[in-house]
mmCIF file of C-alpha atoms in Angstrom:
data_model
loop_
_atom_site.group_PDB
_atom_site.id
_atom_site.type_symbol
_atom_site.label_atom_id
_atom_site.label_comp_id
_atom_site.label_asym_id
_atom_site.label_seq_id
_atom_site.Cartn_x
_atom_site.Cartn_y
_atom_site.Cartn_z
ATOM 1 C CA MET A 1 -6.648 76.597 -125.543
ATOM 2 C CA LYS A 2 -5.519 73.334 -127.857
ATOM 3 C CA TRP A 3 -3.470 71.718 -124.891
ATOM 4 C CA ILE A 4 -6.592 72.032 -122.693
ATOM 5 C CA LYS A 5 -8.948 70.216 -125.404
ATOM 6 C CA ARG A 6 -6.472 67.723 -125.731
ATOM 7 C CA ILE A 7 -6.436 67.208 -122.298
ATOM 8 C CA PHE A 8 -9.940 66.739 -121.781
ATOM 9 C CA PHE A 9 -10.177 64.725 -124.707
ATOM 10 C CA PHE A 10 -7.285 62.385 -123.197
ATOM 11 C CA LEU A 11 -9.119 62.281 -119.925
ATOM 12 C CA LEU A 12 -12.467 61.445 -121.553
ATOM 13 C CA ILE A 13 -10.919 58.559 -123.388
ATOM 14 C CA VAL A 14 -9.331 56.974 -120.656
ATOM 15 C CA GLY A 15 -12.180 57.663 -118.515
ATOM 16 C CA LEU A 16 -14.317 55.956 -121.236
ATOM 17 C CA TYR A 17 -11.993 52.775 -121.016
ATOM 18 C CA PHE A 18 -12.104 52.641 -117.302
ATOM 19 C CA LEU A 19 -15.750 52.918 -117.042
ATOM 20 C CA PRO A 20 -16.406 49.191 -117.739
ATOM 21 C CA SER A 21 -14.334 48.260 -114.484
ATOM 22 C CA LEU A 22 -15.971 50.423 -112.414
ATOM 23 C CA ILE A 23 -19.679 49.388 -113.283
ATOM 24 C CA PHE A 24 -18.632 45.896 -113.100
ATOM 25 C CA ARG A 25 -16.604 45.298 -110.373
ATOM 26 C CA THR A 26 -13.682 42.558 -110.043
ATOM 27 C CA ASP A 27 -14.764 39.777 -107.938
ATOM 28 C CA ASN A 28 -11.371 38.899 -106.402
ATOM 29 C CA GLU A 29 -12.906 36.333 -104.362
ATOM 30 C CA PHE A 30 -14.147 34.399 -107.650
ATOM 31 C CA TYR A 31 -10.843 35.020 -109.348
ATOM 32 C CA ASN A 32 -8.982 33.519 -106.361
ATOM 33 C CA SER A 33 -11.094 30.224 -106.442
ATOM 34 C CA LEU A 34 -10.388 29.446 -110.009
ATOM 35 C CA ASN A 35 -7.697 26.452 -110.452
ATOM 36 C CA GLY A 36 -5.006 26.945 -112.454
ATOM 37 C CA PRO A 37 -2.469 29.733 -113.362
ATOM 38 C CA LYS A 38 -3.401 32.901 -112.496
ATOM 39 C CA ILE A 39 -1.753 36.384 -113.149
ATOM 40 C CA PRO A 40 -1.517 37.985 -109.522
ATOM 41 C CA GLU A 41 -4.292 40.819 -108.727
ATOM 42 C CA ILE A 42 -2.257 43.532 -108.363
ATOM 43 C CA VAL A 43 -0.621 43.394 -111.910
ATOM 44 C CA PHE A 44 -3.894 44.079 -113.554
ATOM 45 C CA PRO A 45 -4.566 47.535 -112.434
ATOM 46 C CA ILE A 46 -0.846 48.210 -113.445
ATOM 47 C CA VAL A 47 -1.101 46.943 -116.840
ATOM 48 C CA TRP A 48 -4.390 48.263 -117.566
ATOM 49 C CA THR A 49 -3.227 51.957 -116.406
ATOM 50 C CA ILE A 50 -0.655 51.942 -118.591
ATOM 51 C CA ILE A 51 -2.236 50.175 -121.561
ATOM 52 C CA TYR A 52 -5.119 52.951 -121.326
ATOM 53 C CA ILE A 53 -2.743 56.032 -120.853
ATOM 54 C CA LEU A 54 -0.717 54.617 -124.319
ATOM 55 C CA LEU A 55 -4.295 53.917 -125.867
ATOM 56 C CA GLY A 56 -5.481 57.569 -124.906
ATOM 57 C CA ILE A 57 -2.278 58.890 -126.361
ATOM 58 C CA HIS A 58 -2.720 56.901 -129.844
ATOM 59 C CA ILE A 59 -6.222 58.273 -130.165
ATOM 60 C CA VAL A 60 -5.915 61.564 -129.236
ATOM 61 C CA TYR A 61 -2.988 61.920 -131.745
ATOM 62 C CA ASN A 62 -4.837 60.130 -134.579
ATOM 63 C CA PHE A 63 -8.169 62.219 -134.011
ATOM 64 C CA GLU A 64 -5.802 65.399 -134.345
ATOM 65 C CA ASN A 65 -4.278 64.365 -137.297
ATOM 66 C CA ARG A 66 -7.298 62.473 -139.182
ATOM 67 C CA LYS A 67 -7.380 65.467 -141.699
ATOM 68 C CA LYS A 68 -3.930 64.161 -142.979
ATOM 69 C CA TYR A 69 -4.930 60.662 -143.273
ATOM 70 C CA ASN A 70 -7.002 58.748 -145.681
ATOM 71 C CA LYS A 71 -10.395 58.749 -144.993
ATOM 72 C CA ASN A 72 -11.222 54.819 -145.504
ATOM 73 C CA ASP A 73 -8.199 54.138 -143.389
ATOM 74 C CA PHE A 74 -8.873 56.274 -140.594
ATOM 75 C CA LYS A 75 -12.557 55.439 -140.753
ATOM 76 C CA ARG A 76 -11.420 51.792 -140.391
ATOM 77 C CA TRP A 77 -9.500 52.262 -137.765
ATOM 78 C CA PHE A 78 -12.207 54.024 -135.637
ATOM 79 C CA ILE A 79 -14.437 50.857 -136.490
ATOM 80 C CA PHE A 80 -11.952 48.594 -135.207
ATOM 81 C CA LEU A 81 -11.228 50.497 -132.369
ATOM 82 C CA VAL A 82 -14.948 50.877 -131.472
ATOM 83 C CA ILE A 83 -15.344 47.232 -132.243
ATOM 84 C CA ASN A 84 -12.417 46.358 -129.565
ATOM 85 C CA TYR A 85 -13.682 48.466 -127.263
ATOM 86 C CA ILE A 86 -17.539 47.008 -126.847
ATOM 87 C CA ILE A 87 -15.580 43.465 -126.833
ATOM 88 C CA SER A 88 -13.390 44.540 -124.006
ATOM 89 C CA ALA A 89 -16.010 46.636 -122.160
ATOM 90 C CA SER A 90 -17.969 43.434 -122.145
ATOM 91 C CA PHE A 91 -15.130 41.120 -120.623
ATOM 92 C CA PRO A 92 -15.779 42.217 -116.837
ATOM 93 C CA TYR A 93 -19.354 41.484 -117.063
ATOM 94 C CA PHE A 94 -19.260 37.871 -118.602
ATOM 95 C CA PHE A 95 -16.192 36.857 -116.609
ATOM 96 C CA PHE A 96 -17.005 38.253 -113.142
ATOM 97 C CA ILE A 97 -20.657 38.989 -112.609
ATOM 98 C CA ARG A 98 -21.811 35.897 -115.143
ATOM 99 C CA GLU A 99 -18.812 34.038 -113.925
ATOM 100 C CA ASN A 100 -18.632 32.431 -117.570
ATOM 101 C CA LEU A 101 -15.219 31.082 -118.213
ATOM 102 C CA PHE A 102 -15.594 30.505 -121.765
ATOM 103 C CA LEU A 103 -17.049 33.710 -122.555
ATOM 104 C CA GLY A 104 -14.555 35.339 -120.724
ATOM 105 C CA TYR A 105 -11.778 33.513 -123.294
ATOM 106 C CA ILE A 106 -13.395 34.300 -126.314
ATOM 107 C CA ILE A 107 -14.006 37.880 -125.585
ATOM 108 C CA THR A 108 -10.168 38.105 -124.247
ATOM 109 C CA LEU A 109 -9.272 36.445 -127.341
ATOM 110 C CA PHE A 110 -11.545 38.821 -130.036
ATOM 111 C CA SER A 111 -10.178 41.432 -127.785
ATOM 112 C CA PHE A 112 -6.431 40.329 -128.710
ATOM 113 C CA LEU A 113 -7.341 40.053 -132.285
ATOM 114 C CA THR A 114 -9.525 43.418 -132.616
ATOM 115 C CA ILE A 115 -6.532 45.365 -130.952
ATOM 116 C CA THR A 116 -4.066 43.687 -133.543
ATOM 117 C CA LEU A 117 -6.694 44.807 -136.334
ATOM 118 C CA VAL A 118 -6.452 48.365 -134.912
ATOM 119 C CA ALA A 119 -2.523 48.222 -134.855
ATOM 120 C CA ILE A 120 -2.676 46.972 -138.560
ATOM 121 C CA GLU A 121 -5.028 49.645 -139.658
ATOM 122 C CA SER A 122 -2.725 52.242 -137.488
ATOM 123 C CA LEU A 123 0.275 51.421 -139.282
ATOM 124 C CA LEU A 124 -1.540 53.047 -142.379
ATOM 125 C CA LEU A 125 -2.172 56.343 -140.489
ATOM 126 C CA ASN A 126 0.956 56.760 -138.554
ATOM 127 C CA LYS A 127 3.766 53.967 -137.805
ATOM 128 C CA LYS A 128 5.284 55.787 -134.462
ATOM 129 C CA THR A 129 1.892 55.871 -132.746
ATOM 130 C CA THR A 130 1.322 52.256 -133.570
ATOM 131 C CA LEU A 131 3.907 51.496 -130.854
ATOM 132 C CA LEU A 132 1.913 52.506 -128.706
ATOM 133 C CA LEU A 133 -0.399 49.710 -129.172
ATOM 134 C CA LEU A 134 2.365 47.077 -128.519
ATOM 135 C CA PRO A 135 1.861 46.537 -124.894
ATOM 136 C CA TYR A 136 -2.186 46.323 -125.515
ATOM 137 C CA ILE A 137 -1.344 43.509 -128.197
ATOM 138 C CA ILE A 138 1.137 41.301 -125.824
ATOM 139 C CA TRP A 139 -0.990 41.663 -123.030
ATOM 140 C CA GLY A 140 -4.070 40.523 -125.306
ATOM 141 C CA LEU A 141 -1.903 37.445 -126.069
ATOM 142 C CA ILE A 142 -0.844 36.766 -122.330
ATOM 143 C CA ALA A 143 -4.470 37.373 -121.228
ATOM 144 C CA SER A 144 -5.738 35.022 -123.745
ATOM 145 C CA ILE A 145 -3.297 32.194 -122.981
ATOM 146 C CA PHE A 146 -4.246 32.432 -119.078
ATOM 147 C CA SER A 147 -7.872 32.940 -120.030
ATOM 148 C CA ILE A 148 -7.709 29.581 -122.130
ATOM 149 C CA LEU A 149 -5.823 27.585 -119.227
ATOM 150 C CA LEU A 150 -8.432 28.868 -116.738
ATOM 151 C CA TYR A 151 -11.150 27.868 -118.889
ATOM 152 C CA PHE A 152 -9.809 24.428 -119.100
ATOM 153 C CA ASN A 153 -8.602 23.901 -115.493
ATOM 154 C CA ASN A 154 -12.294 24.495 -114.315
#
């Protein structure tokens, strides 16, 4: 029964992370019309799927072990996680629907900064599961660089 709950919680988390991309569809035509260096379109679903799976594992593990952690450390981790989710979830709307490259950059930068804060707080909870956040941190840095370049070239 415990495994069923874990799997359900994991699928719920991953589903929540995919939800914004389902609500605010990616406008490939807009993206391809932009000047400057761009990440190939095929990379996005691959990278985000990997990130969401790793993030789902990270979140499920930390929630299952929350009673072992300091309450304040867990609370800070969770608050930064929610802030990161809200910021990241707003990206497709502002970038693809509103076509606002500046806000797209700001959101990407803040997403990178908040996932870094999540990782720092996660170190206080479990160093091993914090490693699951490294691909998200690296992707956040790469995306921030590409995002500012797109802004300046358009």
